[in-house]
Short mmCIF file of C-alpha atoms and ligand atoms in Angstrom, two decimals:
data_model
loop_
_atom_site.label_atom_id
_atom_site.label_comp_id
_atom_site.label_asym_id
_atom_site.label_seq_id
_atom_site.Cartn_x
_atom_site.Cartn_y
_atom_site.Cartn_z
CA MET A 1 0.00 0.00 0.00
CA LYS A 2 1.30 3.42 -0.94
CA LEU A 3 1.20 5.82 1.99
CA ARG A 4 0.04 9.28 1.06
CA ALA A 5 -1.13 12.40 2.86
CA VAL A 6 -4.82 12.34 3.81
CA LYS A 7 -7.07 13.57 0.98
CA GLY A 8 -7.59 17.32 1.26
CA MET A 9 -4.60 17.75 3.63
CA HIS A 10 -1.40 19.10 2.15
CA ASP A 11 2.29 19.24 2.87
CA ILE A 12 3.85 22.68 2.72
CA LEU A 13 7.38 22.06 1.48
CA PRO A 14 10.39 24.31 2.13
CA ASP A 15 10.20 25.88 -1.33
CA GLU A 16 6.74 27.27 -0.49
CA ILE A 17 7.38 28.16 3.13
CA GLY A 18 8.90 31.59 2.43
CA ARG A 19 5.53 32.95 1.29
CA TRP A 20 3.84 31.47 4.38
CA HIS A 21 6.38 33.02 6.71
CA ARG A 22 5.94 36.42 5.11
CA LEU A 23 2.15 36.21 5.23
CA GLU A 24 2.20 35.12 8.86
CA ALA A 25 4.73 37.81 9.81
CA ALA A 26 2.65 40.49 8.07
CA PHE A 27 -0.47 39.29 9.91
CA ARG A 28 1.27 39.31 13.30
CA ALA A 29 2.66 42.79 12.65
CA MET A 30 -0.76 44.12 11.62
CA ALA A 31 -2.47 42.51 14.63
CA SER A 32 0.01 43.90 17.13
CA ARG A 33 -0.17 47.39 15.59
CA HIS A 34 -3.87 47.22 16.45
CA GLY A 35 -3.35 46.01 20.02
CA TYR A 36 -4.08 42.28 19.60
CA GLU A 37 -2.11 39.65 21.51
CA GLU A 38 -1.59 36.06 20.43
CA VAL A 39 -3.48 33.16 22.00
CA ARG A 40 -2.73 29.49 21.30
CA THR A 41 -5.42 26.99 22.12
CA PRO A 42 -5.44 23.20 21.64
CA ILE A 43 -6.07 21.75 18.21
CA CYS A 44 -8.91 19.63 19.56
CA GLU A 45 -11.71 20.50 21.94
CA PRO A 46 -14.70 18.70 23.46
CA THR A 47 -17.20 18.09 20.63
CA ALA A 48 -19.94 19.71 22.73
CA LEU A 49 -18.14 23.09 22.54
CA PHE A 50 -18.54 23.26 18.77
CA VAL A 51 -22.09 21.91 18.81
CA ARG A 52 -23.14 24.57 21.36
CA SER A 53 -21.35 27.54 19.81
CA ILE A 54 -21.38 26.91 16.04
CA GLY A 55 -24.88 25.40 16.12
CA GLU A 56 -26.33 21.94 15.63
CA ALA A 57 -28.01 22.68 12.30
CA THR A 58 -24.92 24.13 10.55
CA ASP A 59 -23.06 22.28 7.77
CA VAL A 60 -19.90 22.39 9.86
CA VAL A 61 -21.44 20.56 12.81
CA GLU A 62 -23.77 18.32 10.81
CA LYS A 63 -21.36 17.04 8.21
CA GLU A 64 -17.83 18.34 8.45
CA MET A 65 -16.37 17.73 11.89
CA TYR A 66 -13.47 15.34 12.49
CA SER A 67 -14.77 13.82 15.70
CA PHE A 68 -13.42 10.88 17.64
CA GLN A 69 -13.52 9.26 21.02
CA ARG A 70 -10.54 8.88 23.33
CA HIS A 71 -10.61 7.73 26.99
CA ASP A 72 -14.37 8.30 27.16
CA ASP A 73 -14.02 11.87 25.87
CA GLU A 74 -15.83 12.99 22.72
CA LEU A 75 -13.34 15.18 20.91
CA THR A 76 -13.26 17.16 17.66
CA LEU A 77 -10.39 18.65 15.66
CA ARG A 78 -11.19 22.35 15.64
CA PRO A 79 -13.10 23.43 12.52
CA GLU A 80 -12.47 27.10 13.37
CA GLY A 81 -10.81 29.18 16.09
CA THR A 82 -13.57 31.28 17.65
CA ALA A 83 -15.13 28.59 19.86
CA GLY A 84 -11.82 27.47 21.38
CA ALA A 85 -10.71 31.05 22.01
CA ALA A 86 -14.04 31.81 23.74
CA ARG A 87 -13.67 28.69 25.87
CA ALA A 88 -10.16 29.76 26.90
CA TYR A 89 -11.34 33.32 27.62
CA LEU A 90 -13.98 31.92 29.95
CA GLU A 91 -11.92 29.16 31.51
CA HIS A 92 -9.23 31.64 32.55
CA THR A 93 -11.80 34.26 33.69
CA VAL A 94 -10.07 36.87 31.54
CA HIS A 95 -13.19 39.07 31.86
CA ALA A 96 -12.47 39.51 35.56
CA ARG A 97 -9.00 40.95 34.88
CA GLN A 98 -9.39 42.83 31.62
CA ALA A 99 -12.35 44.93 30.54
CA VAL A 100 -11.50 44.47 26.89
CA ALA A 101 -9.34 41.66 25.50
CA ARG A 102 -8.03 41.61 21.93
CA TRP A 103 -6.68 38.26 20.82
CA TYR A 104 -5.29 36.85 17.59
CA TYR A 105 -4.40 33.34 16.47
CA LEU A 106 -2.91 31.48 13.54
CA GLY A 107 -3.10 27.80 12.82
CA PRO A 108 -4.57 24.74 11.15
CA MET A 109 -8.32 24.04 11.13
CA PHE A 110 -10.14 20.91 9.98
CA ARG A 111 -13.36 20.50 8.03
CA GLY A 112 -14.37 17.39 6.12
CA GLU A 113 -15.52 19.28 3.03
CA ARG A 114 -15.23 18.11 -0.57
CA PRO A 115 -11.71 19.18 -1.58
CA ALA A 116 -11.42 21.72 -4.41
CA ARG A 117 -9.12 24.58 -5.36
CA GLY A 118 -9.04 26.82 -2.27
CA ARG A 119 -10.98 24.27 -0.20
CA GLN A 120 -9.02 21.78 1.90
CA ARG A 121 -9.82 19.48 4.77
CA GLN A 122 -6.88 20.83 6.72
CA PHE A 123 -6.52 24.54 6.06
CA HIS A 124 -5.03 27.48 7.92
CA GLN A 125 -6.69 30.52 9.39
CA ALA A 126 -5.45 33.74 10.91
CA GLY A 127 -8.08 35.37 13.07
CA CYS A 128 -8.76 38.12 15.59
CA GLU A 129 -11.34 38.35 18.37
CA ILE A 130 -12.31 41.27 20.63
CA TYR A 131 -14.15 40.56 23.90
CA GLY A 132 -15.89 43.20 25.98
CA ASP A 133 -16.52 46.01 23.49
CA ALA A 134 -20.09 46.32 22.22
CA GLY A 135 -19.68 49.54 20.26
CA PRO A 136 -19.81 49.82 16.47
CA ALA A 137 -16.43 51.64 16.43
CA CYS A 138 -14.57 48.37 16.89
CA ASP A 139 -16.66 46.72 14.14
CA ALA A 140 -15.61 49.50 11.75
CA GLU A 141 -11.99 49.43 12.86
CA MET A 142 -11.81 45.66 12.37
CA ILE A 143 -13.26 45.76 8.85
CA ASP A 144 -10.99 48.68 7.93
CA MET A 145 -7.96 46.81 9.29
CA LEU A 146 -8.82 43.77 7.15
CA VAL A 147 -9.28 45.78 3.98
CA GLY A 148 -5.95 47.55 4.63
CA PHE A 149 -4.25 44.23 5.26
CA LEU A 150 -5.44 42.73 1.97
CA ARG A 151 -4.21 45.85 0.17
CA GLU A 152 -0.83 45.60 1.87
CA LEU A 153 -0.55 42.01 0.62
CA GLY A 154 -1.24 43.07 -2.93
CA VAL A 155 -4.58 41.27 -3.15
CA GLY A 156 -6.30 42.91 -6.10
CA GLU A 157 -9.98 43.71 -6.16
CA VAL A 158 -11.87 42.79 -3.00
CA ASP A 159 -15.60 42.95 -2.45
CA VAL A 160 -16.47 43.88 1.13
CA LEU A 161 -19.99 42.79 2.08
CA ILE A 162 -21.69 43.79 5.32
CA ASN A 163 -25.03 43.01 6.87
CA SER A 164 -26.71 42.94 10.27
CA LEU A 165 -28.53 39.99 11.77
CA GLY A 166 -29.88 42.03 14.65
CA SER A 167 -29.92 40.74 18.20
CA GLY A 168 -32.34 39.31 20.72
CA ASP A 169 -35.34 37.89 18.96
CA THR A 170 -34.68 39.59 15.57
CA ARG A 171 -33.16 36.47 14.13
CA ALA A 172 -36.16 34.38 15.26
CA ARG A 173 -38.61 36.96 13.89
CA TYR A 174 -36.76 37.05 10.59
CA ARG A 175 -36.64 33.29 10.47
CA ASP A 176 -40.44 33.20 10.85
CA ALA A 177 -40.90 35.83 8.13
CA LEU A 178 -38.67 33.88 5.74
CA VAL A 179 -40.42 30.58 6.44
CA ALA A 180 -43.80 32.27 5.92
CA HIS A 181 -42.56 33.59 2.56
CA LEU A 182 -41.05 30.33 1.31
CA SER A 183 -43.47 27.73 2.72
CA PRO A 184 -46.19 28.24 0.08
CA ARG A 185 -43.51 27.52 -2.58
CA ARG A 186 -41.88 24.71 -0.68
CA ASP A 187 -42.24 22.19 -3.51
CA GLU A 188 -40.31 24.41 -5.89
CA LEU A 189 -37.27 24.61 -3.61
CA SER A 190 -34.23 22.35 -4.07
CA GLU A 191 -34.09 19.28 -1.87
CA GLU A 192 -31.34 20.80 0.28
CA SER A 193 -33.36 24.00 0.80
CA ARG A 194 -36.53 22.03 1.68
CA ARG A 195 -34.52 20.35 4.42
CA ARG A 196 -33.16 23.71 5.55
CA LEU A 197 -36.63 25.22 5.67
CA GLU A 198 -37.24 23.25 8.85
CA LYS A 199 -33.78 23.26 10.38
CA ASN A 200 -31.93 26.41 9.31
CA PRO A 201 -34.00 28.54 6.89
CA LEU A 202 -31.54 31.50 6.80
CA ARG A 203 -29.08 29.30 4.94
CA ILE A 204 -31.50 29.04 2.02
CA LEU A 205 -30.41 32.59 1.16
CA ASP A 206 -26.95 31.13 0.49
CA SER A 207 -28.23 28.44 -1.87
CA LYS A 208 -26.36 28.09 -5.17
CA SER A 209 -29.48 26.82 -7.00
CA PRO A 210 -30.76 29.49 -9.44
CA ARG A 211 -34.39 28.51 -8.74
CA ASP A 212 -33.88 28.90 -4.97
CA GLN A 213 -32.33 32.29 -5.61
CA GLU A 214 -35.33 33.36 -7.67
CA LEU A 215 -37.66 32.28 -4.90
CA CYS A 216 -35.64 34.31 -2.39
CA ALA A 217 -35.43 37.38 -4.59
CA ASP A 218 -38.58 39.00 -3.24
CA ALA A 219 -38.28 37.55 0.28
CA PRO A 220 -38.19 40.06 3.14
CA THR A 221 -34.64 40.92 4.25
CA VAL A 222 -33.36 40.93 7.78
CA LEU A 223 -32.72 44.68 7.50
CA ASP A 224 -36.50 45.13 7.12
CA VAL A 225 -37.12 43.72 10.59
CA LEU A 226 -34.20 45.19 12.59
CA ALA A 227 -35.05 46.59 16.02
CA ASP A 228 -34.23 50.28 16.60
CA ASP A 229 -31.04 49.73 18.62
CA ASP A 230 -29.71 47.21 16.09
CA ARG A 231 -30.45 49.63 13.28
CA ALA A 232 -28.63 52.40 15.16
CA HIS A 233 -25.59 50.09 15.57
CA PHE A 234 -25.60 49.27 11.86
CA ASP A 235 -26.03 52.91 10.82
CA ALA A 236 -23.12 53.96 13.05
CA LEU A 237 -20.95 51.21 11.56
CA ARG A 238 -21.69 52.51 8.07
CA ARG A 239 -20.97 56.07 9.12
CA TYR A 240 -17.60 55.08 10.59
CA LEU A 241 -16.66 53.05 7.52
CA ASP A 242 -17.55 56.02 5.32
CA ALA A 243 -15.40 58.28 7.49
CA LEU A 244 -12.48 55.84 7.22
CA GLY A 245 -12.89 55.63 3.46
CA THR A 246 -13.36 51.86 3.66
CA PRO A 247 -15.21 50.50 0.64
CA TYR A 248 -18.16 48.20 1.39
CA ARG A 249 -21.48 47.05 0.02
CA VAL A 250 -24.54 46.27 2.12
CA ASP A 251 -25.79 42.78 1.23
CA PRO A 252 -29.00 42.13 3.16
CA ARG A 253 -28.84 38.46 2.12
CA LEU A 254 -25.42 37.81 3.61
CA VAL A 255 -25.91 35.16 6.30
CA ARG A 256 -22.67 33.08 6.64
CA GLY A 257 -22.51 29.49 7.77
CA LEU A 258 -22.10 29.69 11.54
CA ASP A 259 -25.03 30.16 13.90
CA TYR A 260 -23.39 32.31 16.57
CA TYR A 261 -23.59 35.66 14.81
CA THR A 262 -25.58 38.65 16.04
CA ARG A 263 -25.69 42.18 14.62
CA THR A 264 -22.70 42.96 12.34
CA LEU A 265 -21.72 40.37 9.76
CA PHE A 266 -19.05 40.79 7.08
CA GLU A 267 -17.28 38.87 4.36
CA LEU A 268 -14.39 39.74 2.03
CA ARG A 269 -14.48 38.17 -1.40
CA GLY A 270 -11.62 38.24 -3.87
CA ALA A 271 -12.35 38.91 -7.50
CA GLY A 272 -9.07 37.37 -8.74
CA GLY A 273 -9.25 34.49 -11.24
CA GLU A 274 -6.93 32.24 -9.22
CA LEU A 275 -9.60 31.75 -6.57
CA GLY A 276 -12.43 30.38 -8.67
CA ALA A 277 -15.58 29.52 -6.75
CA GLN A 278 -13.88 29.58 -3.33
CA ASN A 279 -13.61 33.35 -3.32
CA ALA A 280 -14.37 34.08 0.35
CA LEU A 281 -10.99 35.24 1.64
CA GLY A 282 -12.29 35.81 5.12
CA GLY A 283 -15.23 36.85 7.17
CA GLY A 284 -16.63 37.30 10.60
CA GLY A 285 -18.99 39.28 12.71
CA ARG A 286 -20.37 39.92 16.18
CA TYR A 287 -21.34 37.08 18.45
CA ASP A 288 -22.58 38.96 21.49
CA GLY A 289 -24.41 35.93 22.88
CA MET A 290 -21.75 33.23 22.78
CA ILE A 291 -19.87 33.83 26.03
CA ALA A 292 -23.12 33.83 28.05
CA GLU A 293 -24.32 30.78 26.09
CA LEU A 294 -21.14 28.95 27.17
CA GLY A 295 -21.89 29.77 30.83
CA GLY A 296 -20.01 33.08 31.30
CA PRO A 297 -21.16 36.61 32.05
CA ALA A 298 -22.87 38.52 29.21
CA THR A 299 -19.88 39.67 27.13
CA PRO A 300 -20.10 41.25 23.68
CA ALA A 301 -17.61 39.90 21.15
CA ILE A 302 -16.61 40.31 17.53
CA GLY A 303 -14.04 38.62 15.31
CA PHE A 304 -13.00 37.37 11.92
CA ALA A 305 -10.82 34.75 10.29
CA LEU A 306 -8.90 34.79 7.02
CA GLY A 307 -8.20 31.63 5.00
CA LEU A 308 -4.44 31.61 4.43
CA GLU A 309 -4.42 29.21 1.46
CA ARG A 310 -6.92 31.43 -0.32
CA LEU A 311 -4.95 34.55 0.53
CA LEU A 312 -1.81 32.99 -0.95
CA LEU A 313 -3.74 32.27 -4.15
CA ALA A 314 -5.01 35.84 -4.27
CA MET A 315 -1.78 37.64 -3.34
CA SER A 316 0.22 39.26 -6.10
CA PRO A 317 2.63 36.71 -7.55
CA ASP A 318 5.57 39.10 -7.35
CA ALA A 319 5.35 39.07 -3.56
CA PRO A 320 8.81 37.90 -2.40
CA VAL A 321 9.18 34.17 -1.94
CA SER A 322 12.31 33.72 0.10
CA ALA A 323 14.44 35.63 2.58
CA PRO A 324 17.86 36.95 1.49
CA LEU A 325 20.57 34.34 1.74
CA ALA A 326 24.36 34.25 1.44
CA TYR A 327 25.75 31.07 -0.14
CA LEU A 328 29.36 30.43 0.76
CA VAL A 329 31.50 28.25 -1.50
CA PRO A 330 34.97 27.21 -0.32
CA LEU A 331 37.42 26.20 -3.01
CA GLY A 332 39.70 23.80 -1.11
CA ASP A 333 40.31 23.15 2.59
CA PRO A 334 41.75 26.49 3.81
CA GLY A 335 38.82 28.15 2.05
CA ALA A 336 36.43 25.96 4.07
CA VAL A 337 37.73 27.35 7.34
CA ALA A 338 37.34 30.93 6.08
CA CYS A 339 33.77 30.20 4.87
CA LEU A 340 32.71 28.56 8.13
CA VAL A 341 33.96 31.56 10.10
CA LEU A 342 32.43 34.11 7.71
CA ALA A 343 29.05 32.29 7.76
CA LYS A 344 29.08 32.37 11.56
CA GLU A 345 29.82 36.11 11.50
CA LEU A 346 27.01 36.75 9.01
CA ARG A 347 24.50 34.87 11.16
CA ALA A 348 25.65 36.87 14.17
CA HIS A 349 24.68 39.95 12.13
CA GLY A 350 21.20 38.40 11.73
CA VAL A 351 21.32 37.23 8.11
CA ALA A 352 20.95 33.70 6.70
CA ALA A 353 24.08 31.95 5.43
CA ILE A 354 24.84 28.44 4.14
CA VAL A 355 28.24 26.85 3.53
CA ASP A 356 28.32 24.42 0.61
CA GLY A 357 31.10 22.07 1.62
CA ARG A 358 30.40 19.39 -0.95
CA GLY A 359 33.20 20.46 -3.28
CA GLY A 360 33.21 19.72 -7.00
CA LYS A 361 33.39 21.97 -10.02
CA LEU A 362 32.82 25.68 -9.56
CA LYS A 363 30.03 25.63 -12.15
CA ALA A 364 28.16 22.88 -10.28
CA MET A 365 28.46 24.81 -7.02
CA MET A 366 27.19 28.00 -8.63
CA SER A 367 24.15 26.20 -10.01
CA ARG A 368 23.43 24.83 -6.54
CA ALA A 369 23.53 28.41 -5.26
CA GLU A 370 21.01 29.40 -7.93
CA GLN A 371 18.77 26.49 -7.06
CA ARG A 372 18.83 27.61 -3.44
CA GLN A 373 17.76 31.12 -4.60
CA ALA A 374 20.79 32.69 -2.93
CA THR A 375 21.04 36.48 -3.06
CA LEU A 376 24.84 36.49 -2.92
CA THR A 377 27.47 33.82 -3.45
CA VAL A 378 30.81 34.16 -1.70
CA LEU A 379 33.82 32.32 -3.09
CA VAL A 380 37.00 31.71 -1.10
CA GLY A 381 39.93 29.87 -2.73
CA ASP A 382 43.70 29.99 -2.34
CA GLY A 383 43.99 33.19 -4.39
CA GLU A 384 41.50 35.03 -2.18
CA LEU A 385 43.22 33.78 0.97
CA GLU A 386 46.59 35.05 -0.24
CA ARG A 387 45.21 38.46 -1.04
CA GLY A 388 43.10 38.64 2.18
CA VAL A 389 39.84 39.07 0.24
CA VAL A 390 36.64 37.17 -0.65
CA THR A 391 34.97 37.11 -4.07
CA VAL A 392 31.29 38.10 -4.00
CA LYS A 393 28.87 37.40 -6.79
CA THR A 394 25.46 39.14 -6.79
CA MET A 395 23.14 36.53 -8.25
CA ALA A 396 20.52 38.86 -9.73
CA THR A 397 23.04 40.91 -11.77
CA HIS A 398 25.94 38.42 -12.08
CA ALA A 399 28.21 41.26 -10.96
CA GLN A 400 31.44 40.07 -9.33
CA GLU A 401 33.76 41.94 -6.96
CA GLU A 402 36.36 41.43 -4.27
CA LEU A 403 35.91 42.62 -0.69
CA PRO A 404 38.56 42.75 2.05
CA ARG A 405 38.04 39.69 4.27
CA ALA A 406 38.03 41.78 7.43
CA LEU A 407 35.10 43.93 6.28
CA ALA A 408 33.14 41.21 4.45
CA ALA A 409 30.72 40.23 7.22
CA ARG A 410 29.55 43.78 7.94
CA VAL A 411 29.30 44.90 4.33
CA LEU A 412 27.44 41.76 3.20
CA ALA A 413 25.09 41.78 6.19
CA ASP A 414 24.12 45.41 5.44
CA ARG A 415 23.56 44.59 1.82
CA LEU A 416 21.38 41.55 2.60
CA ALA A 417 19.38 43.49 5.17
CA SER A 418 18.63 46.23 2.65
CA THR A 419 17.48 43.58 0.12
CA GLU A 420 15.04 42.44 2.79
CA ARG A 421 13.74 45.97 3.38
CA GLN A 422 13.09 46.43 -0.33
CA HIS A 423 10.66 43.46 -0.26
P1 HAM B 501 -15.55 31.04 8.18
O1 HAM B 501 -16.21 31.96 7.22
O2 HAM B 501 -16.14 29.70 8.37
O3 HAM B 501 -15.48 31.82 9.54
O4 HAM B 501 -14.03 30.85 7.76
C1 HAM B 501 -13.19 31.97 7.54
C2 HAM B 501 -12.34 31.74 6.31
O5 HAM B 501 -11.62 30.52 6.40
C3 HAM B 501 -13.14 31.59 5.01
O6 HAM B 501 -13.51 32.84 4.49
C4 HAM B 501 -12.12 30.90 4.12
O7 HAM B 501 -11.20 31.84 3.58
C5 HAM B 501 -11.39 30.00 5.10
N1 HAM B 501 -11.90 28.63 4.99
C6 HAM B 501 -13.00 28.10 5.56
N2 HAM B 501 -13.14 26.80 5.22
C7 HAM B 501 -12.10 26.49 4.41
C8 HAM B 501 -11.67 25.30 3.74
N3 HAM B 501 -12.32 24.15 3.85
N4 HAM B 501 -10.56 25.38 2.99
C9 HAM B 501 -9.85 26.54 2.88
N5 HAM B 501 -10.20 27.67 3.50
C10 HAM B 501 -11.31 27.66 4.26
C11 HAM B 501 -14.93 31.33 10.68
O8 HAM B 501 -14.25 30.33 10.73
C12 HAM B 501 -15.19 32.17 11.91
N6 HAM B 501 -14.53 31.52 13.06
C13 HAM B 501 -14.72 33.59 11.73
C14 HAM B 501 -14.98 34.42 12.94
C15 HAM B 501 -14.08 34.74 13.92
N7 HAM B 501 -16.14 34.90 13.30
C16 HAM B 501 -16.02 35.53 14.46
N8 HAM B 501 -14.77 35.41 14.85
#
């Protein structure tokens, strides 16, 4: 039997990891600029946590969870990060110490969906959550931060959709209105939507079937039934986004697949061709009821998650792929000593360096340096040793020069660092 990776779960090999590191570093930098701190929670949680928070009638809980039993515990590989973060927030009574907590996380998530381009069974998310702030200012700031982040990454056109699901009994009232609208035409709905009509009617608005969409076209929207305070929250959000110059479009049919949302809901869709049908780059919203639902004090919350695989597909291809690297090639044994010492000095200056001690023809060594995507190659043979210099080749331009050995580490480290800054 041939052993292969699990279907829908992928290896990320070293030649791709540079883009991941850069994306993750950019996310961390953006999150900390906005006052978020990292949280790391376990990769699996009690199954009941996801059932209670995400909702029994959602696709994620009904069909997609990787659940298993171990030592009498029912466990599930996390399908998303919000539930685990909320559990940790509660378990460590963070609310008692901090009025407002801003957390971020990065890591693998698991959903047993049908694999496709941009849809895996193990995928990676980067997300943020804010606990303890009910005001629409943080909704606006979060959406604006996301839009800015996608721009910074060079993601081309992005559609920003927002909606409000209201709070309290709005969702239930809307649900009733939608069921009342669709029930007389039940037989015309797709099989999936007929099933949803009983269990989770809001999701019918998301249906891909053209006939379902026609039937929903003149359905009431949730914005029609918003209570006054929910409407005021939504209006303020729009005002703030306008003031920030953040582009957005109100989509009163935006519902999203998780049941915990209240009030603000948003999704960012990429228009780039690379993404195909899986064009949701990220999304989120308020979930003001979840912490109380999990047994804690009433605590407003809002968050989002980005899909990193999809972001990598949508990012501009000229985004840098690997960090600057010095490739040191000794020609003969005394050269090896000089290269080992110089590499150590370069690393002490904070830049990456590799010594290729395998020997062989100069041409073969140079092509190995190219394969490794080195920025600079440093050659040290007997001639260089006699003259007290090293030969430096800049790979992008093929320019060659000699530098005094004593200055080489500092000069090369500066040069490599400035290559990094240009990226
Ligand atoms: P979500 O919309 O289910 O929200 O997922 C967020 C993003 O994760 C999606 O927009 C997509 O980019 C990516 N994603 C989801 N499933 C897959 C998959 N099978 N393959 C590849 N990428 C995928 C959440 O997960 C919420 N926890 C967001 C949130 C945080 N809401 C409040 N706080």
